[in-house]
Tab-separated table of N, CA and C in Angstrom:
chain	number	residue	atom	x	y	z
N	18	MET	N	0.846	-1.167	0.000
N	18	MET	CA	0.000	0.000	0.000
N	18	MET	C	0.897	1.238	0.000
N	19	ILE	N	0.564	2.203	-0.813
N	19	ILE	CA	1.332	3.440	-0.888
N	19	ILE	C	0.503	4.572	-0.291
N	20	TRP	N	1.009	5.163	0.780
N	20	TRP	CA	0.332	6.285	1.418
N	20	TRP	C	0.780	7.582	0.780
N	21	ARG	N	-0.127	8.538	0.668
N	21	ARG	CA	0.186	9.837	0.085
N	21	ARG	C	-0.618	10.919	0.789
N	22	ILE	N	-0.141	12.148	0.661
N	22	ILE	CA	-0.861	13.297	1.200
N	22	ILE	C	-1.506	14.027	0.037
N	23	ILE	N	-2.808	14.213	0.129
N	23	ILE	CA	-3.565	14.927	-0.894
N	23	ILE	C	-4.008	16.259	-0.286
N	24	VAL	N	-3.711	17.343	-0.987
N	24	VAL	CA	-4.083	18.679	-0.520
N	24	VAL	C	-5.350	19.111	-1.243
N	25	GLY	N	-6.302	19.616	-0.491
N	25	GLY	CA	-7.553	20.072	-1.082
N	25	GLY	C	-8.105	21.247	-0.309
N	26	LYS	N	-9.279	21.676	-0.676
N	26	LYS	CA	-9.953	22.762	0.037
N	26	LYS	C	-11.293	22.253	0.542
N	27	ASN	N	-11.638	22.681	1.749
N	27	ASN	CA	-12.935	22.300	2.288
N	27	ASN	C	-14.005	23.260	1.768
N	28	ILE	N	-15.232	23.083	2.216
N	28	ILE	CA	-16.329	23.899	1.677
N	28	ILE	C	-16.202	25.376	2.036
N	29	ASP	N	-15.381	25.692	3.053
N	29	ASP	CA	-15.145	27.085	3.441
N	29	ASP	C	-13.978	27.706	2.676
N	30	GLY	N	-13.326	26.920	1.832
N	30	GLY	CA	-12.195	27.416	1.054
N	30	GLY	C	-10.855	27.305	1.755
N	31	ASN	N	-10.828	26.677	2.937
N	31	ASN	CA	-9.577	26.492	3.675
N	31	ASN	C	-8.860	25.232	3.200
N	32	LEU	N	-7.522	25.274	3.218
N	32	LEU	CA	-6.757	24.088	2.841
N	32	LEU	C	-6.972	22.984	3.862
N	33	GLU	N	-7.001	21.742	3.356
N	33	GLU	CA	-7.041	20.575	4.217
N	33	GLU	C	-6.114	19.528	3.617
N	34	TYR	N	-5.654	18.629	4.467
N	34	TYR	CA	-4.668	17.627	4.064
N	34	TYR	C	-5.223	16.252	4.401
N	35	GLU	N	-5.118	15.348	3.466
N	35	GLU	CA	-5.679	14.013	3.630
N	35	GLU	C	-4.587	12.986	3.381
N	36	VAL	N	-4.395	12.092	4.358
N	36	VAL	CA	-3.496	10.953	4.171
N	36	VAL	C	-4.364	9.837	3.612
N	37	SER	N	-4.006	9.359	2.431
N	37	SER	CA	-4.868	8.425	1.711
N	37	SER	C	-4.049	7.289	1.125
N	38	ASP	N	-4.702	6.142	0.954
N	38	ASP	CA	-4.033	4.999	0.326
N	38	ASP	C	-4.337	4.913	-1.173
N	39	GLY	N	-4.914	5.951	-1.731
N	39	GLY	CA	-5.193	5.971	-3.167
N	39	GLY	C	-5.772	7.302	-3.587
N	40	ASP	N	-5.940	7.460	-4.868
N	40	ASP	CA	-6.520	8.682	-5.403
N	40	ASP	C	-8.021	8.722	-5.129
N	41	VAL	N	-8.607	9.882	-5.293
N	41	VAL	CA	-10.043	10.044	-5.103
N	41	VAL	C	-10.785	9.048	-5.992
N	42	GLY	N	-11.717	8.318	-5.426
N	42	GLY	CA	-12.477	7.316	-6.162
N	42	GLY	C	-11.828	5.939	-6.181
N	43	GLU	N	-10.553	5.855	-5.754
N	43	GLU	CA	-9.839	4.575	-5.771
N	43	GLU	C	-9.297	4.192	-4.399
N	44	ARG	N	-9.576	4.986	-3.388
N	44	ARG	CA	-8.990	4.727	-2.075
N	44	ARG	C	-9.918	3.879	-1.215
N	45	SER	N	-9.309	3.192	-0.257
N	45	SER	CA	-10.102	2.415	0.684
N	45	SER	C	-10.018	2.990	2.090
N	46	CYS	N	-9.077	3.917	2.312
N	46	CYS	CA	-8.890	4.473	3.639
N	46	CYS	C	-8.285	5.869	3.526
N	47	SER	N	-8.738	6.792	4.380
N	47	SER	CA	-8.144	8.133	4.406
N	47	SER	C	-8.374	8.778	5.763
N	48	PHE	N	-7.497	9.735	6.087
N	48	PHE	CA	-7.559	10.469	7.343
N	48	PHE	C	-7.401	11.951	7.026
N	49	ASP	N	-8.226	12.813	7.603
N	49	ASP	CA	-8.217	14.244	7.312
N	49	ASP	C	-7.522	15.028	8.419
N	50	PHE	N	-6.770	16.074	7.997
N	50	PHE	CA	-6.038	16.920	8.939
N	50	PHE	C	-6.116	18.371	8.509
N	51	LYS	N	-5.959	19.266	9.496
N	51	LYS	CA	-5.994	20.697	9.210
N	51	LYS	C	-4.621	21.252	8.845
N	52	THR	N	-3.533	20.550	9.245
N	52	THR	CA	-2.193	21.031	8.929
N	52	THR	C	-1.385	19.953	8.217
N	53	PHE	N	-0.418	20.401	7.426
N	53	PHE	CA	0.454	19.473	6.716
N	53	PHE	C	1.290	18.659	7.702
N	54	ASP	N	1.769	19.309	8.772
N	54	ASP	CA	2.593	18.600	9.749
N	54	ASP	C	1.851	17.437	10.397
N	55	GLU	N	0.575	17.649	10.731
N	55	GLU	CA	-0.233	16.556	11.311
N	55	GLU	C	-0.369	15.410	10.312
N	56	ALA	N	-0.623	15.752	9.059
N	56	ALA	CA	-0.776	14.729	8.023
N	56	ALA	C	0.522	13.962	7.817
N	57	LYS	N	1.637	14.681	7.802
N	57	LYS	CA	2.936	14.019	7.585
N	57	LYS	C	3.260	13.063	8.729
N	58	LYS	N	2.989	13.480	9.979
N	58	LYS	CA	3.237	12.599	11.126
N	58	LYS	C	2.408	11.318	11.014
N	59	CYS	N	1.160	11.458	10.619
N	59	CYS	CA	0.291	10.295	10.450
N	59	CYS	C	0.822	9.376	9.355
N	60	MET	N	1.222	9.952	8.229
N	60	MET	CA	1.712	9.150	7.118
N	60	MET	C	2.974	8.386	7.509
N	61	VAL	N	3.886	9.051	8.205
N	61	VAL	CA	5.117	8.384	8.654
N	61	VAL	C	4.777	7.215	9.577
N	62	LYS	N	3.844	7.428	10.493
N	62	LYS	CA	3.434	6.358	11.416
N	62	LYS	C	2.822	5.184	10.671
N	63	LEU	N	1.969	5.470	9.700
N	63	LEU	CA	1.344	4.399	8.917
N	63	LEU	C	2.370	3.597	8.123
N	64	ILE	N	3.340	4.293	7.560
N	64	ILE	CA	4.395	3.617	6.798
N	64	ILE	C	5.223	2.739	7.708
N	65	GLU	N	5.562	3.253	8.913
N	65	GLU	CA	6.334	2.460	9.870
N	65	GLU	C	5.572	1.210	10.292
N	66	GLU	N	4.282	1.355	10.577
N	66	GLU	CA	3.462	0.199	10.972
N	66	GLU	C	3.355	-0.821	9.856
N	67	GLN	N	3.282	-0.340	8.640
N	67	GLN	CA	3.160	-1.235	7.481
N	67	GLN	C	4.424	-2.041	7.253
N	68	SER	N	5.581	-1.463	7.606
N	68	SER	CA	6.864	-2.137	7.338
N	68	SER	C	7.214	-3.159	8.409
N	69	ARG	N	6.419	-3.272	9.456
N	69	ARG	CA	6.703	-4.250	10.534
N	69	ARG	C	6.332	-5.636	10.110
């Protein structure tokens, strides 16, 4: 599984960051964050858990 950070805008026009295992319409799991740093920490943790 390849994790990635997808940057988008919410309905208020604010940036949001999503850690996802696929592109929109092709993913099975995703997590939403308000900051890039939060998303990056989550992605690193998921990658570490996956490599165990």
